[in-house]
PDB file of C-alpha atoms in Angstrom:
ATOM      1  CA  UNK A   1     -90.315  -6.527 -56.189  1.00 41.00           C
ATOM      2  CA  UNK A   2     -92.696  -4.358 -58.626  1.00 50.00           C
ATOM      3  CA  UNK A   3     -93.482  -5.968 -61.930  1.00 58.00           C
ATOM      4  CA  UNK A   4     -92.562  -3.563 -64.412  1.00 63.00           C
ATOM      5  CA  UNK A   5     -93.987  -3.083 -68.270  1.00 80.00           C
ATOM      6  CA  UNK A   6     -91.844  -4.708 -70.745  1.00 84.00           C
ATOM      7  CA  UNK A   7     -93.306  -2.334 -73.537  1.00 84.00           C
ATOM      8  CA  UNK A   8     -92.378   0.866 -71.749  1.00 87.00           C
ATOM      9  CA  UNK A   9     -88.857  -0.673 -70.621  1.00 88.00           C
ATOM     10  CA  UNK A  10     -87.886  -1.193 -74.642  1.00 91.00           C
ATOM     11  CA  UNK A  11     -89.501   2.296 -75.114  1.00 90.00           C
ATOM     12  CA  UNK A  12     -87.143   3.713 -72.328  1.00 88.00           C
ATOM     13  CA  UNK A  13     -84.290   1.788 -73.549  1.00 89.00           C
ATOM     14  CA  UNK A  14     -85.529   2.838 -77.176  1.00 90.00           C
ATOM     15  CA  UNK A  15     -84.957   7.241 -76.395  1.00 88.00           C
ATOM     16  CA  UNK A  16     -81.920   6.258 -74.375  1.00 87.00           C
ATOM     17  CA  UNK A  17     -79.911   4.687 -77.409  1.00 88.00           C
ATOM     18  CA  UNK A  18     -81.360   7.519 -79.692  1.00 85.00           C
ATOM     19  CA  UNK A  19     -80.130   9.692 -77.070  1.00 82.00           C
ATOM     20  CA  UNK A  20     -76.806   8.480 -76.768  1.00 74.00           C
ATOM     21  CA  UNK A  21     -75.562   7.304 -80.366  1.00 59.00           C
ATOM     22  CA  UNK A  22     -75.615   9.002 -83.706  1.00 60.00           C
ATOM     23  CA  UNK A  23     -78.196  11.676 -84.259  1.00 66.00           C
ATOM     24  CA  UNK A  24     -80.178   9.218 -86.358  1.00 82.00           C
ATOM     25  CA  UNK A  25     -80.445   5.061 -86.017  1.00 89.00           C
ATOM     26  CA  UNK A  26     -82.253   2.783 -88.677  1.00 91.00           C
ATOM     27  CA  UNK A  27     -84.820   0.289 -87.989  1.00 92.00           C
ATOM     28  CA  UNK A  28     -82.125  -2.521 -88.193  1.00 92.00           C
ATOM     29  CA  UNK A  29     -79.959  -0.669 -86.112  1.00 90.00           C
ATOM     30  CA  UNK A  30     -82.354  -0.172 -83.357  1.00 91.00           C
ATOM     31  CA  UNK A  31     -83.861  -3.487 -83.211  1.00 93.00           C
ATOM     32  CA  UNK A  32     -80.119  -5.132 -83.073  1.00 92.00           C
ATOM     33  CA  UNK A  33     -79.046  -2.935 -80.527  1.00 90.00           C
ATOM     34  CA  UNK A  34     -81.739  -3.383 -78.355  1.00 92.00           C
ATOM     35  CA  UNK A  35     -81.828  -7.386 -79.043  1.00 92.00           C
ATOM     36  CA  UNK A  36     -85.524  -6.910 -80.686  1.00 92.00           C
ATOM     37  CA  UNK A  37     -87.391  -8.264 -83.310  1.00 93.00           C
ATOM     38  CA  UNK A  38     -87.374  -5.877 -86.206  1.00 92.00           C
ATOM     39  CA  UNK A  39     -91.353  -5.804 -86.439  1.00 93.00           C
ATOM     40  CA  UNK A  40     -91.100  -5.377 -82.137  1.00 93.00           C
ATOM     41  CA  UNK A  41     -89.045  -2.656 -82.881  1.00 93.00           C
ATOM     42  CA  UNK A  42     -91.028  -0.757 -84.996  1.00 94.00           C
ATOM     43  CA  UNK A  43     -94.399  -0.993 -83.419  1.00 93.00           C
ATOM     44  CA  UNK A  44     -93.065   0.622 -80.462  1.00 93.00           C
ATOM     45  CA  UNK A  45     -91.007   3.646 -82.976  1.00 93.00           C
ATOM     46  CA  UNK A  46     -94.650   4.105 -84.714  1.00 93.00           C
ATOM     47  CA  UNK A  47     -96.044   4.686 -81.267  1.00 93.00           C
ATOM     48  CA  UNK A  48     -93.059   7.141 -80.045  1.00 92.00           C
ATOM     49  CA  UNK A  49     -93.161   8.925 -83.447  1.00 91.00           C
ATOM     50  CA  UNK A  50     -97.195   9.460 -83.156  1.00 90.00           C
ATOM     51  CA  UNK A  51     -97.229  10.896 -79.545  1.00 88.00           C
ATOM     52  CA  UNK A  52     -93.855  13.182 -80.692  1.00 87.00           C
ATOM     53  CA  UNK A  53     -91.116  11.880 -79.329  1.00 87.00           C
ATOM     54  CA  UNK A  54     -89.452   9.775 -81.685  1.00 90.00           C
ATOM     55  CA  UNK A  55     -89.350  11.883 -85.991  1.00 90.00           C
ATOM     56  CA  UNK A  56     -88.269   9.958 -88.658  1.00 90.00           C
ATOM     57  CA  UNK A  57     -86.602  11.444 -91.757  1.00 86.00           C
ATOM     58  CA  UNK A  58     -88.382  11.319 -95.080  1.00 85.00           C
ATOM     59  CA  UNK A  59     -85.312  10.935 -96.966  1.00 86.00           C
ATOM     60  CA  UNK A  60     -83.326   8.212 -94.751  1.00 89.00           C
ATOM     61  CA  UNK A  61     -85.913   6.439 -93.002  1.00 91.00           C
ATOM     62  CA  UNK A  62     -83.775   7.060 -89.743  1.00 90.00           C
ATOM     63  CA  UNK A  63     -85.723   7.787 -86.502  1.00 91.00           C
ATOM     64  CA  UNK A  64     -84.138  10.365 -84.065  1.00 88.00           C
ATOM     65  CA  UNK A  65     -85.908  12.285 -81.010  1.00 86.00           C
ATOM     66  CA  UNK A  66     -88.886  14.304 -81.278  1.00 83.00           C
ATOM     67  CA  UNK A  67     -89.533  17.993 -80.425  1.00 73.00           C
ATOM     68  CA  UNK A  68     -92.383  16.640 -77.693  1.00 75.00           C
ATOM     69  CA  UNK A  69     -89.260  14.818 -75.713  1.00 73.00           C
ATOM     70  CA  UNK A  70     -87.620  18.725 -75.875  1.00 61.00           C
ATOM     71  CA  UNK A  71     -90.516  20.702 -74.786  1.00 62.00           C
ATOM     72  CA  UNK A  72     -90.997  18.293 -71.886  1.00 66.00           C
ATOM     73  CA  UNK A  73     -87.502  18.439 -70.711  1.00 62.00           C
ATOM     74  CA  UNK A  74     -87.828  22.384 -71.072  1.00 54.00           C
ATOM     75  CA  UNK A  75     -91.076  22.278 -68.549  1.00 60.00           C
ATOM     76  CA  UNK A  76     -89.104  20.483 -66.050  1.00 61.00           C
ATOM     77  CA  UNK A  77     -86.151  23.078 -66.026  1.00 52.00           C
ATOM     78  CA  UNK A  78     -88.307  25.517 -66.148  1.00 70.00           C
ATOM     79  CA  UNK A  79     -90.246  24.048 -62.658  1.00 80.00           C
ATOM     80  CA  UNK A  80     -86.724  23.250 -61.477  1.00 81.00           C
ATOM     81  CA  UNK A  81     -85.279  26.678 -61.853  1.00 83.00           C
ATOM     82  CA  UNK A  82     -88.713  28.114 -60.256  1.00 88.00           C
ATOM     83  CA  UNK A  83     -87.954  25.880 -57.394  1.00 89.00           C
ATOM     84  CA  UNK A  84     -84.577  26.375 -56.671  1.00 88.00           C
ATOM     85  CA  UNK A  85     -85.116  30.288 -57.346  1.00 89.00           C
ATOM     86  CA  UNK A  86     -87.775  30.010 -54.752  1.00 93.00           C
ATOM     87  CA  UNK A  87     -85.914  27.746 -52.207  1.00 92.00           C
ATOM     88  CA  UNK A  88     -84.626  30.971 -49.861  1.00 94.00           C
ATOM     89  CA  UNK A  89     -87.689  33.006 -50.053  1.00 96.00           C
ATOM     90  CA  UNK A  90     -90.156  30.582 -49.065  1.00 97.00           C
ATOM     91  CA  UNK A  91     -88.221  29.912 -46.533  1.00 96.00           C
ATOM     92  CA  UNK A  92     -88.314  33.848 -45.561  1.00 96.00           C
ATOM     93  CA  UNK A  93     -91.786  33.884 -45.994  1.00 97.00           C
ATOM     94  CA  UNK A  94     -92.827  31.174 -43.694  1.00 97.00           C
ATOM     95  CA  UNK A  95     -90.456  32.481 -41.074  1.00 96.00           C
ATOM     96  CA  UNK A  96     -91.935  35.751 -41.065  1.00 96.00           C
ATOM     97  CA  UNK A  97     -95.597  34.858 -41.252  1.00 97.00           C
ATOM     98  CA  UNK A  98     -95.478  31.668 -38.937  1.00 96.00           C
ATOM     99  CA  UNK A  99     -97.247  29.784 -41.403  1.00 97.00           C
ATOM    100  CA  UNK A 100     -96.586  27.361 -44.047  1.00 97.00           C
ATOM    101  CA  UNK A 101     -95.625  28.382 -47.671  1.00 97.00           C
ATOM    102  CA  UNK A 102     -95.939  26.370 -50.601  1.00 97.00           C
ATOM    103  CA  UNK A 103     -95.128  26.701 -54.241  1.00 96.00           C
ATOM    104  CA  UNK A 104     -97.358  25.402 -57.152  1.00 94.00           C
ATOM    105  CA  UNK A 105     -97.775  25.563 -60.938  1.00 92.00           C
ATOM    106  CA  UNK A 106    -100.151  23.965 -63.488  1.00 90.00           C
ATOM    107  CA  UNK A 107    -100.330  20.489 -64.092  1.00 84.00           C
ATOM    108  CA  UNK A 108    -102.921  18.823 -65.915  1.00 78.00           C
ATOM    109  CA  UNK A 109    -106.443  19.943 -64.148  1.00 86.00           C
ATOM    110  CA  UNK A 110    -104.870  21.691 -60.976  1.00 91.00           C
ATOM    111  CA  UNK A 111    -102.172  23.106 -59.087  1.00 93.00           C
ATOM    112  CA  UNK A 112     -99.160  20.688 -58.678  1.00 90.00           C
ATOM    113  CA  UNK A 113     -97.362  21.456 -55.489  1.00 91.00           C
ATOM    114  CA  UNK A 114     -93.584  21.415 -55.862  1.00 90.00           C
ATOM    115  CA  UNK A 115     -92.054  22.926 -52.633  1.00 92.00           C
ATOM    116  CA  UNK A 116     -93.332  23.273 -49.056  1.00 94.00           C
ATOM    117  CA  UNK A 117     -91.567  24.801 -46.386  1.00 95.00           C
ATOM    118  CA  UNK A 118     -93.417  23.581 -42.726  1.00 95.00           C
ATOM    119  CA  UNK A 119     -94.692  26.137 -40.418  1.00 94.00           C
ATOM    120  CA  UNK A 120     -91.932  27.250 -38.214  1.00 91.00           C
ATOM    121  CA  UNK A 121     -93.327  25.465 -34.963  1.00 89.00           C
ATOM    122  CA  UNK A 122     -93.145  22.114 -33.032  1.00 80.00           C
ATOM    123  CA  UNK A 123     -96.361  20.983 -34.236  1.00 86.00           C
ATOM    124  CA  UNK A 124     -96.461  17.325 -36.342  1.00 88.00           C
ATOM    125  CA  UNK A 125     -96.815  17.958 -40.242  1.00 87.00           C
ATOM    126  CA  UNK A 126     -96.647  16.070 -43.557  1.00 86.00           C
ATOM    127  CA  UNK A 127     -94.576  16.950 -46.292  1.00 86.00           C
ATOM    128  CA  UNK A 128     -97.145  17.810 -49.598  1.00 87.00           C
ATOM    129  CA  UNK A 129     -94.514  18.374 -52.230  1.00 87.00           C
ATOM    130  CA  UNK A 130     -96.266  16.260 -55.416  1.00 84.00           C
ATOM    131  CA  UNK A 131     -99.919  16.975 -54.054  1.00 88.00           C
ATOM    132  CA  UNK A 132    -102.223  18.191 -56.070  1.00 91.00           C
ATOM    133  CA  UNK A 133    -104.757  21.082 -55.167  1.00 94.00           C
ATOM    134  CA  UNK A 134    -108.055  22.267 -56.862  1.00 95.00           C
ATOM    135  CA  UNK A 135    -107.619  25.397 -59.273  1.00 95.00           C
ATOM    136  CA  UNK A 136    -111.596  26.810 -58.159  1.00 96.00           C
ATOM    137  CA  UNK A 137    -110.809  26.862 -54.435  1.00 96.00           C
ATOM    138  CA  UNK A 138    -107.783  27.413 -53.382  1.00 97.00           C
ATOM    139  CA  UNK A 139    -105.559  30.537 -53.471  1.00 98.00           C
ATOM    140  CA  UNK A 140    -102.753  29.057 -55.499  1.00 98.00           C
ATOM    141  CA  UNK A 141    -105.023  28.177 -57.855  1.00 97.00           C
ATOM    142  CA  UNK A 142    -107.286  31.105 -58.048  1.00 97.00           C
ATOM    143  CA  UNK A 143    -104.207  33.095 -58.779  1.00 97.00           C
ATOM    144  CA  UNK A 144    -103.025  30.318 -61.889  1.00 96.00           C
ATOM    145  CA  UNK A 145    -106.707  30.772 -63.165  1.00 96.00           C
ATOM    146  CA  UNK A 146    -106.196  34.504 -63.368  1.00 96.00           C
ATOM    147  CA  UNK A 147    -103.114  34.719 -64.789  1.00 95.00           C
ATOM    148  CA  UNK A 148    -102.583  31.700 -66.964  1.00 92.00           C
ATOM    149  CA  UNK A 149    -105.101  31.247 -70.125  1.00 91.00           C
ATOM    150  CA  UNK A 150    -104.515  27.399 -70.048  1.00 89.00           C
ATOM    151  CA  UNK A 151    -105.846  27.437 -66.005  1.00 92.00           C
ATOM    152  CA  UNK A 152    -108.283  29.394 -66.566  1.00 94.00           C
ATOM    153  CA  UNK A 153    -109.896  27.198 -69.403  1.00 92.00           C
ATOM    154  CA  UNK A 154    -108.796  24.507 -66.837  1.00 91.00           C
ATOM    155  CA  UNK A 155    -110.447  25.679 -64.440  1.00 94.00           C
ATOM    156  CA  UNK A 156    -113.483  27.076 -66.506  1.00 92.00           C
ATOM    157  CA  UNK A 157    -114.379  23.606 -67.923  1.00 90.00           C
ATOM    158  CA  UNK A 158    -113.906  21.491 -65.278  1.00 89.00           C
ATOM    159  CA  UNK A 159    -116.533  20.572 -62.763  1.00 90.00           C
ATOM    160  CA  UNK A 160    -116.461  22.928 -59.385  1.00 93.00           C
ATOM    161  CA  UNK A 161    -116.978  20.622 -56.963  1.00 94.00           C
ATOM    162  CA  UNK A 162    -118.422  21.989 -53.699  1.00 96.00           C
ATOM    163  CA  UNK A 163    -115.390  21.124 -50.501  1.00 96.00           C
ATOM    164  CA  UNK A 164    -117.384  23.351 -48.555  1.00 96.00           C
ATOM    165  CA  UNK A 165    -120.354  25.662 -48.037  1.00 96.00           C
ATOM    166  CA  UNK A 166    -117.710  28.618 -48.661  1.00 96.00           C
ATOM    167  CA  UNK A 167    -116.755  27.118 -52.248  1.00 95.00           C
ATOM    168  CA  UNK A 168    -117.760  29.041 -54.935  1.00 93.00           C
ATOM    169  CA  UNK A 169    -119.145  27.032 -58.017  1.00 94.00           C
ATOM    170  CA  UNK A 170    -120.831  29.830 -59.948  1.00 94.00           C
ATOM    171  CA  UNK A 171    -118.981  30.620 -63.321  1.00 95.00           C
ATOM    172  CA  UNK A 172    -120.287  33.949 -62.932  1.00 95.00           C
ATOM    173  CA  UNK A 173    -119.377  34.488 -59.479  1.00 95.00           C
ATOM    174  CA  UNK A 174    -115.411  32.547 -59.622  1.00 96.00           C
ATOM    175  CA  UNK A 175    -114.634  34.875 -62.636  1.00 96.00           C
ATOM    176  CA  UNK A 176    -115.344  37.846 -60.356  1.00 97.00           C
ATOM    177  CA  UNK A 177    -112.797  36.519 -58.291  1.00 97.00           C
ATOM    178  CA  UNK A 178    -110.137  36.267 -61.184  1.00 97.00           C
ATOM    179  CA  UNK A 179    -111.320  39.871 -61.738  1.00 97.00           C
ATOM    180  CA  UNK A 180    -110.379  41.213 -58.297  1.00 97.00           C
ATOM    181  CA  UNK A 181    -107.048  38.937 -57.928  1.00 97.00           C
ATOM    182  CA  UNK A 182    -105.390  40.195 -61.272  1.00 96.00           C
ATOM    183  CA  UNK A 183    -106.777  43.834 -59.625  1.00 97.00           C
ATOM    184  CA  UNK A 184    -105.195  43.603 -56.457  1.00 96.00           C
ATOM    185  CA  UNK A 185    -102.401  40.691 -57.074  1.00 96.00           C
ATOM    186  CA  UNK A 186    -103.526  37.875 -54.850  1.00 98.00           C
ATOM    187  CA  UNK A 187    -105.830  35.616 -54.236  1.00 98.00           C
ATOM    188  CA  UNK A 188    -107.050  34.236 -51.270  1.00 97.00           C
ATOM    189  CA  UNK A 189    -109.010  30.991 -50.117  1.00 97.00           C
ATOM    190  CA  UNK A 190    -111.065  31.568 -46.461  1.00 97.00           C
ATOM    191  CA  UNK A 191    -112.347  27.901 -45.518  1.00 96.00           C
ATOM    192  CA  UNK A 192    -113.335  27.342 -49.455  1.00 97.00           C
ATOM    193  CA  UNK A 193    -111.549  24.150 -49.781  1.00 96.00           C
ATOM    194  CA  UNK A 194    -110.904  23.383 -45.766  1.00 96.00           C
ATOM    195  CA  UNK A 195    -112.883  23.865 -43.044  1.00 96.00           C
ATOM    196  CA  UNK A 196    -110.519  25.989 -40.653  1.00 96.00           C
ATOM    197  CA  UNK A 197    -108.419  26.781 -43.340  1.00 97.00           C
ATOM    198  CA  UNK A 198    -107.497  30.157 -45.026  1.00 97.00           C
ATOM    199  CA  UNK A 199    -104.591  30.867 -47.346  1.00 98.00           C
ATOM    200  CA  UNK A 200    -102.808  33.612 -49.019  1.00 98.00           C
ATOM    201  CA  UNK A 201    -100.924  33.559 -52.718  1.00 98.00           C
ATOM    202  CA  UNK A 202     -99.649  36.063 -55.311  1.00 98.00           C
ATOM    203  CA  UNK A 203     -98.245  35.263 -59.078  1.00 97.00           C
ATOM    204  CA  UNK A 204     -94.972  34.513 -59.797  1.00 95.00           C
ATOM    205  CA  UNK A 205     -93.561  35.573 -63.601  1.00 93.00           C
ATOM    206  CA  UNK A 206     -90.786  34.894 -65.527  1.00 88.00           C
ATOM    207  CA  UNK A 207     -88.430  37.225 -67.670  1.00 86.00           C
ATOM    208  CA  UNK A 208     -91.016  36.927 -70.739  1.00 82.00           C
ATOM    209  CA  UNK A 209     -93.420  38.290 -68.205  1.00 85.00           C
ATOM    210  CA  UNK A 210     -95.738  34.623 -68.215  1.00 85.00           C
ATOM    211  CA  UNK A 211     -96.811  33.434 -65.202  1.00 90.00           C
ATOM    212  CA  UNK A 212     -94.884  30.151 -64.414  1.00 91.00           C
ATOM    213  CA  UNK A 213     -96.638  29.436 -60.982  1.00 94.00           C
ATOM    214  CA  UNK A 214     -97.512  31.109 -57.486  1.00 96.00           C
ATOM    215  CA  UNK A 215     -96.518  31.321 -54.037  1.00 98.00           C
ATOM    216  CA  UNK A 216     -98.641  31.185 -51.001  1.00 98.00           C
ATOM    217  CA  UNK A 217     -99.264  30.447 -47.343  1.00 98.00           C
ATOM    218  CA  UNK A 218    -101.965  28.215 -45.199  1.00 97.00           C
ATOM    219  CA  UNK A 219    -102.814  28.435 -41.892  1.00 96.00           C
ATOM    220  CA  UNK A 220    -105.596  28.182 -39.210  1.00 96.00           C
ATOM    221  CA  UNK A 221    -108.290  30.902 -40.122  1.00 96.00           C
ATOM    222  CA  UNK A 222    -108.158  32.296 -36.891  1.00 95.00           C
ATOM    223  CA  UNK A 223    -104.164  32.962 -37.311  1.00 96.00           C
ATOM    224  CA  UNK A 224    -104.564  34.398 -40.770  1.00 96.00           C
ATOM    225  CA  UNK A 225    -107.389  36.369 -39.982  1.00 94.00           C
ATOM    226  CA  UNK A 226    -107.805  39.365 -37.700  1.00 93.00           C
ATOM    227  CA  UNK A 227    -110.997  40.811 -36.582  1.00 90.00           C
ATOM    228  CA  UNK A 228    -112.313  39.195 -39.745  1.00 90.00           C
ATOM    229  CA  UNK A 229    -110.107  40.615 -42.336  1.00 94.00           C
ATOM    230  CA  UNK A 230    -106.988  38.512 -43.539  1.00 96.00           C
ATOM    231  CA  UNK A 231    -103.877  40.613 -41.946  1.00 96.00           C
ATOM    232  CA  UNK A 232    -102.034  42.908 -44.199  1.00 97.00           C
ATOM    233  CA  UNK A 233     -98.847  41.727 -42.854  1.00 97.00           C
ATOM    234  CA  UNK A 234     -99.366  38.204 -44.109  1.00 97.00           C
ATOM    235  CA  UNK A 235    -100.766  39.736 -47.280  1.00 97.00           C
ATOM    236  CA  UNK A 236     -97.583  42.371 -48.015  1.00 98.00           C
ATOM    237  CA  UNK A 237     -95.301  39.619 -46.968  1.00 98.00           C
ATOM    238  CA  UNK A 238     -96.697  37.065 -49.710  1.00 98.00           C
ATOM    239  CA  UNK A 239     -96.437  39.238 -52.603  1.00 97.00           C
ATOM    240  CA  UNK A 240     -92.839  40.419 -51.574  1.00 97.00           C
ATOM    241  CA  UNK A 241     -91.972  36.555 -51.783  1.00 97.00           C
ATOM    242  CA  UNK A 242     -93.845  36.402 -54.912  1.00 97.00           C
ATOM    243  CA  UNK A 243     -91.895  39.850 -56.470  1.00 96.00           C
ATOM    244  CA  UNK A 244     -88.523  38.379 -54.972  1.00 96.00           C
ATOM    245  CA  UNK A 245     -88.538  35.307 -57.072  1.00 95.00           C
ATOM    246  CA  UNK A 246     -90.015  36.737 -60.238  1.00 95.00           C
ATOM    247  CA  UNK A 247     -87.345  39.212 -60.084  1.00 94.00           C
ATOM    248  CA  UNK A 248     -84.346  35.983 -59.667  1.00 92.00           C
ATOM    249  CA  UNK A 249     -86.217  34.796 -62.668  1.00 89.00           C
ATOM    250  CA  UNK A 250     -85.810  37.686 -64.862  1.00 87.00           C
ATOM    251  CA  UNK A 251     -88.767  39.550 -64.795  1.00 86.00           C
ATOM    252  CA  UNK A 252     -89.022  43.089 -64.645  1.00 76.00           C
ATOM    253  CA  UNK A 253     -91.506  45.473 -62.311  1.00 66.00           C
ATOM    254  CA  UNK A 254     -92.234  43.065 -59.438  1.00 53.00           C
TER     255      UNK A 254
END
């Protein structure tokens, strides 16, 4: 069995009695619920209360949750909801295209995958959901970095690694990019990240109009591309998908 941290288990057990009792606990309280040493016990509060999740009141000197513990719980509803919105279309979209579709947001320095439907064949493939792709070179991530100020920085200040000779690296020459994807609405990777490879993604925006993550498809360059040129169909069929679930999130014109 996995060894587990003993500081992060009382930290754990620490937000789940704040949680779960009365809005605000003492230091006595705490530490005698939780079978702690009172000094144990408050090292690990000072730590919760400087990252944000644990506030203690001035007046009382009672510790209750912190706004960081809300604002993370609001990002995962918000990715849950964008998942669960997106769970029929994406499904829609890789049946009519033949390809696979995936759905990604932001996280950290890249594009977090959070759904993937397989391409509708007989052919082996692995499940990506909690992959992480490159914001430079790939569609889904082109389209975050055009739409979302925090990508872009992302993607601005971090190192653009080369995957392949199609990979662009020049700041100069990737915000030309963002410039024609926010022009047209999509973005599109042809064998920038994987040889073979080309995909196809458009924004997806909530009710207050922010981007919350996109929608795309990735296939074999030679089935997203015709006569050179990615097809239209796949194109018109990705941004429908893309309109479709910003619409079951609220948002207006798409």
């Amino acid at each position: 069995m996995a060894r587990t941290i003993q500081s992060l288990e009382r930290a754990a057990a620490m937000l789940r009695l704040l949680a779960g009792g009365e809005r605000r606990l003492g230091l006595s309280d705490i530490a005698s619920a939780l079978d702690l040493a009172k000094g144990t016990a408050h090292g690990i509060l000072r730590t919760l209360q400087q990252e944000g999740f644990v506030e203690q009141d001035a007046a009382s000197g009672r510790y209750q949750l912190g706004a960081e513990l809300l604002r993370l719980g609001n990002s995962y509803l918000d990715v849950h909801e964008l998942r669960a919105r997106a769970l029929v279309w994406t499904d829609d979209l890789a049946r009519s295209t033949g390809e696979s579709a995936y759905l990604g947001v932001l996280h950290q320095q890249g594009v977090l995958i959070v759904h993937h439907v397989f391409r509708p064949d007989d052919s082996r493939q692995v499940l990506e959901v909690g992959a992480m792709q490159p914001l430079h070179s790939t569609a889904l991530g082109k389209v975050l970095s055009a739409y979302d100020p925090v990508a872009h920085s992302e993607a601005v200040e971090a190192p653009r690694e080369a995957f392949t000779v199609h990979t662009l690296t020049d700041l100069e020459d990737f915000e030309g990019v963002l410039d024609l994807t926010r022009a047209r609405g999509w973005a599109a990777d042809v064998e920038e990240t994987w040889e073979g490879v080309a995909s196809v993604a458009a924004p997806i925006h909530d009710r207050r109009r922010m981007p919350v993550g996109a929608v795309g498809i990735t296939g074999a360059v030679e089935r997203v591309r015709r006569d050179g040129e990615l097809r239209p169909e796949i194109v018109a069929a990705v941004r429908d998908c893309a309109r479709a679930v910003s619409r079951d999130l609220g948002a207006q014109r798409f």
